[in-house]
Amino acid sequence: MVEVKNIETHFPKNLKEDDFENRDDFLQNISVTFDIKGNGVFMPEFQRYEKRSNCGLIMSQSTMHSMEKFISSDYDPFTKYVDDVTKEHIKVLYNQWNAAKENLANFSKENPNETKTIENLRLDVYESFERLVHNLPRGLELWATATSNYLQLKTIVIQRSKHKNQEDWGAFIDFCFNLPRFRELCGFESSDWDLDKNFPFYKTISYN
């Protein structure tokens, strides 16, 4: 499920709602920076809002670094919906990629003039890497740092309310609703915007 942490909300000094004829201009000047953990189902939908001004990802976690932790420790970068068979398959593909890299390094060191074989081994490294990344499930979770503003978040709440992906979008909208004065300033105080009403499974599904 989507997680959000390290939230920083910035209201510019002396910013007053009365200074703006258009409420949207006011909301656009309230910036928010946060770390968000999303998966391959949620993040493409979230990233479509990067087309708008002042909203986007500043940096994101490396997929291969996440895979290294997955292989070498108990770290699990996948959602609860990714089955064990898929996880084991990813481990096999990751190990095949590393083995191909090791074969290339060893052969190149011992046979530097065997250019044709070396090129074939380089191709094997490339293809094994592509097999790995193309088979990663959409349930892979990665952290990213994002920046946005109240106007953009207001748009997201309106467009994603009652979304079928209740766990992820319910968690994201819950994060928005807990920002300082967000519901008040953006007009989400009525019962029409209650999480329990629009995302009935959000708080009842077990996340363990």
Tab-separated table of C-alpha atoms in Angstrom, residues 30-192:
chain	number	residue	atom	x	y	z
A	30	ILE	CA	1.167	26.344	-1.002
A	31	SER	CA	3.851	23.756	-1.731
A	32	VAL	CA	4.218	20.239	-0.342
A	33	THR	CA	7.260	17.950	-0.458
A	34	PHE	CA	7.057	14.325	0.654
A	35	ASP	CA	8.515	10.832	0.323
A	36	ILE	CA	6.131	8.324	-1.199
A	37	LYS	CA	6.326	4.558	-1.583
A	38	GLY	CA	4.346	3.428	-4.596
A	39	ASN	CA	4.046	0.392	-6.815
A	40	GLY	CA	3.756	-0.192	-10.556
A	41	VAL	CA	-0.037	0.024	-10.416
A	42	PHE	CA	-0.237	3.324	-8.541
A	43	MET	CA	2.821	5.269	-9.693
A	44	PRO	CA	2.027	5.557	-13.436
A	45	GLU	CA	-1.334	7.077	-12.513
A	46	PHE	CA	0.295	9.423	-10.011
A	47	GLN	CA	3.053	10.454	-12.425
A	48	ARG	CA	0.612	11.653	-15.058
A	49	TYR	CA	0.233	14.742	-12.871
A	50	GLU	CA	3.872	15.639	-13.549
A	51	LYS	CA	2.635	17.331	-16.706
A	52	ARG	CA	1.262	20.085	-14.506
A	53	SER	CA	3.478	22.812	-13.050
A	54	ASN	CA	5.180	22.336	-9.683
A	55	CYS	CA	4.310	18.660	-9.400
A	56	GLY	CA	6.711	15.819	-9.966
A	57	LEU	CA	9.323	13.416	-8.695
A	58	ILE	CA	12.598	14.876	-7.471
A	59	MET	CA	14.379	11.530	-7.055
A	60	SER	CA	13.471	7.874	-6.803
A	61	GLN	CA	14.883	4.674	-5.341
A	62	SER	CA	17.021	2.515	-7.626
A	63	THR	CA	15.287	-0.646	-8.832
A	64	MET	CA	18.541	-2.615	-8.909
A	65	HIS	CA	19.521	-1.435	-5.422
A	66	SER	CA	16.149	-2.649	-4.205
A	67	MET	CA	16.745	-5.990	-5.929
A	68	GLU	CA	20.162	-6.320	-4.286
A	69	LYS	CA	18.566	-5.882	-0.855
A	70	PHE	CA	15.842	-8.380	-1.806
A	71	ILE	CA	18.406	-11.020	-2.787
A	72	SER	CA	20.812	-10.488	0.110
A	73	SER	CA	18.440	-9.953	3.040
A	74	ASP	CA	14.890	-10.371	4.309
A	75	TYR	CA	13.872	-7.134	2.579
A	76	ASP	CA	10.679	-7.601	0.562
A	77	PRO	CA	10.031	-4.820	-1.993
A	78	PHE	CA	6.761	-6.299	-3.247
A	79	THR	CA	3.147	-5.733	-2.315
A	80	LYS	CA	1.190	-8.472	-0.553
A	81	TYR	CA	-0.499	-9.303	-3.859
A	82	VAL	CA	2.706	-10.610	-5.478
A	83	ASP	CA	2.808	-14.382	-4.986
A	84	ASP	CA	5.827	-16.396	-3.844
A	85	VAL	CA	6.232	-18.098	-7.231
A	86	THR	CA	6.755	-14.725	-8.882
A	87	LYS	CA	9.262	-13.672	-6.221
A	88	GLU	CA	11.261	-16.864	-6.682
A	89	HIS	CA	11.270	-16.358	-10.459
A	90	ILE	CA	12.677	-12.860	-9.988
A	91	LYS	CA	15.465	-14.271	-7.817
A	92	VAL	CA	16.360	-16.758	-10.562
A	93	LEU	CA	16.477	-14.021	-13.220
A	94	TYR	CA	18.525	-11.735	-10.971
A	95	ASN	CA	21.063	-14.489	-10.300
A	96	GLN	CA	21.256	-15.282	-14.027
A	97	TRP	CA	22.081	-11.647	-14.726
A	98	ASN	CA	24.824	-11.600	-12.092
A	99	ALA	CA	26.239	-14.870	-13.399
A	100	ALA	CA	26.354	-13.438	-16.925
A	101	LYS	CA	28.243	-10.379	-15.659
A	102	GLU	CA	30.706	-12.573	-13.800
A	103	ASN	CA	31.274	-14.770	-16.861
A	104	LEU	CA	31.989	-11.694	-18.966
A	105	ALA	CA	34.422	-10.257	-16.427
A	106	ASN	CA	36.336	-13.515	-15.990
A	107	PHE	CA	36.552	-14.342	-19.682
A	108	SER	CA	37.590	-10.796	-20.641
A	109	LYS	CA	40.374	-10.856	-18.068
A	110	GLU	CA	41.745	-14.212	-19.188
A	111	ASN	CA	41.092	-13.831	-22.942
A	112	PRO	CA	41.277	-10.106	-23.798
A	113	ASN	CA	41.812	-10.762	-27.500
A	114	GLU	CA	38.780	-13.023	-28.001
A	115	THR	CA	36.626	-10.125	-29.154
A	116	LYS	CA	33.891	-12.190	-30.800
A	117	THR	CA	33.254	-14.264	-27.691
A	118	ILE	CA	33.427	-11.184	-25.508
A	119	GLU	CA	30.766	-9.488	-27.622
A	120	ASN	CA	28.545	-12.558	-27.303
A	121	LEU	CA	28.989	-12.508	-23.541
A	122	ARG	CA	28.130	-8.803	-23.462
A	123	LEU	CA	24.969	-9.599	-25.388
A	124	ASP	CA	24.166	-12.295	-22.831
A	125	VAL	CA	24.547	-9.740	-20.015
A	126	TYR	CA	22.269	-7.317	-21.829
A	127	GLU	CA	19.585	-9.892	-22.573
A	128	SER	CA	19.622	-11.334	-19.053
A	129	PHE	CA	19.165	-7.830	-17.639
A	130	GLU	CA	16.250	-7.176	-19.980
A	131	ARG	CA	14.615	-10.459	-18.959
A	132	LEU	CA	14.893	-9.387	-15.344
A	133	VAL	CA	13.420	-5.907	-15.696
A	134	HIS	CA	10.687	-6.994	-18.111
A	135	ASN	CA	9.496	-9.662	-15.700
A	136	LEU	CA	9.432	-7.489	-12.591
A	137	PRO	CA	5.815	-7.441	-11.385
A	138	ARG	CA	3.797	-4.261	-11.109
A	139	GLY	CA	3.708	-4.988	-7.415
A	140	LEU	CA	7.318	-3.837	-6.980
A	141	GLU	CA	7.375	-0.974	-4.466
A	142	LEU	CA	9.924	1.851	-4.616
A	143	TRP	CA	10.357	5.069	-2.665
A	144	ALA	CA	10.466	8.446	-4.369
A	145	THR	CA	10.606	12.072	-3.271
A	146	ALA	CA	7.875	14.230	-4.772
A	147	THR	CA	6.900	17.871	-4.809
A	148	SER	CA	3.405	19.252	-5.357
A	149	ASN	CA	1.072	22.013	-4.230
A	150	TYR	CA	-2.427	22.310	-2.828
A	151	LEU	CA	-3.998	23.075	-6.203
A	152	GLN	CA	-2.536	19.972	-7.800
A	153	LEU	CA	-3.427	17.805	-4.817
A	154	LYS	CA	-6.960	19.166	-4.944
A	155	THR	CA	-7.176	18.060	-8.574
A	156	ILE	CA	-5.860	14.610	-7.692
A	157	VAL	CA	-8.421	14.163	-4.896
A	158	ILE	CA	-11.284	15.144	-7.203
A	159	GLN	CA	-10.157	12.864	-10.029
A	160	ARG	CA	-9.210	9.840	-7.905
A	161	SER	CA	-12.059	9.861	-5.429
A	162	LYS	CA	-13.918	6.521	-5.535
A	163	HIS	CA	-11.060	4.940	-7.535
A	164	LYS	CA	-11.129	1.141	-7.807
A	165	ASN	CA	-7.643	0.920	-6.289
A	166	GLN	CA	-8.910	1.679	-2.804
A	167	GLU	CA	-5.807	0.832	-0.789
A	168	ASP	CA	-3.376	3.041	-2.696
A	169	TRP	CA	-5.571	5.988	-3.605
A	170	GLY	CA	-7.386	5.834	-0.287
A	171	ALA	CA	-4.015	6.123	1.485
A	172	PHE	CA	-2.919	8.999	-0.752
A	173	ILE	CA	-6.122	10.978	-0.291
A	174	ASP	CA	-5.938	10.313	3.447
A	175	PHE	CA	-2.475	11.910	3.362
A	176	CYS	CA	-3.898	14.939	1.524
A	177	PHE	CA	-6.774	15.321	3.966
A	178	ASN	CA	-4.324	15.467	6.866
A	179	LEU	CA	-2.282	18.340	5.430
A	180	PRO	CA	-2.692	21.648	7.318
A	181	ARG	CA	-6.039	23.267	6.425
A	182	PHE	CA	-6.206	21.226	3.202
A	183	ARG	CA	-9.820	20.123	3.484
A	184	GLU	CA	-10.905	23.596	4.530
A	185	LEU	CA	-9.050	25.494	1.783
A	186	CYS	CA	-9.852	23.015	-0.989
A	187	GLY	CA	-13.523	22.531	-0.162
A	188	PHE	CA	-13.468	18.925	1.035
A	189	GLU	CA	-15.185	19.370	4.392
A	190	SER	CA	-18.574	17.913	3.462
A	191	SER	CA	-19.502	14.264	4.003
A	192	ASP	CA	-19.393	13.743	0.233
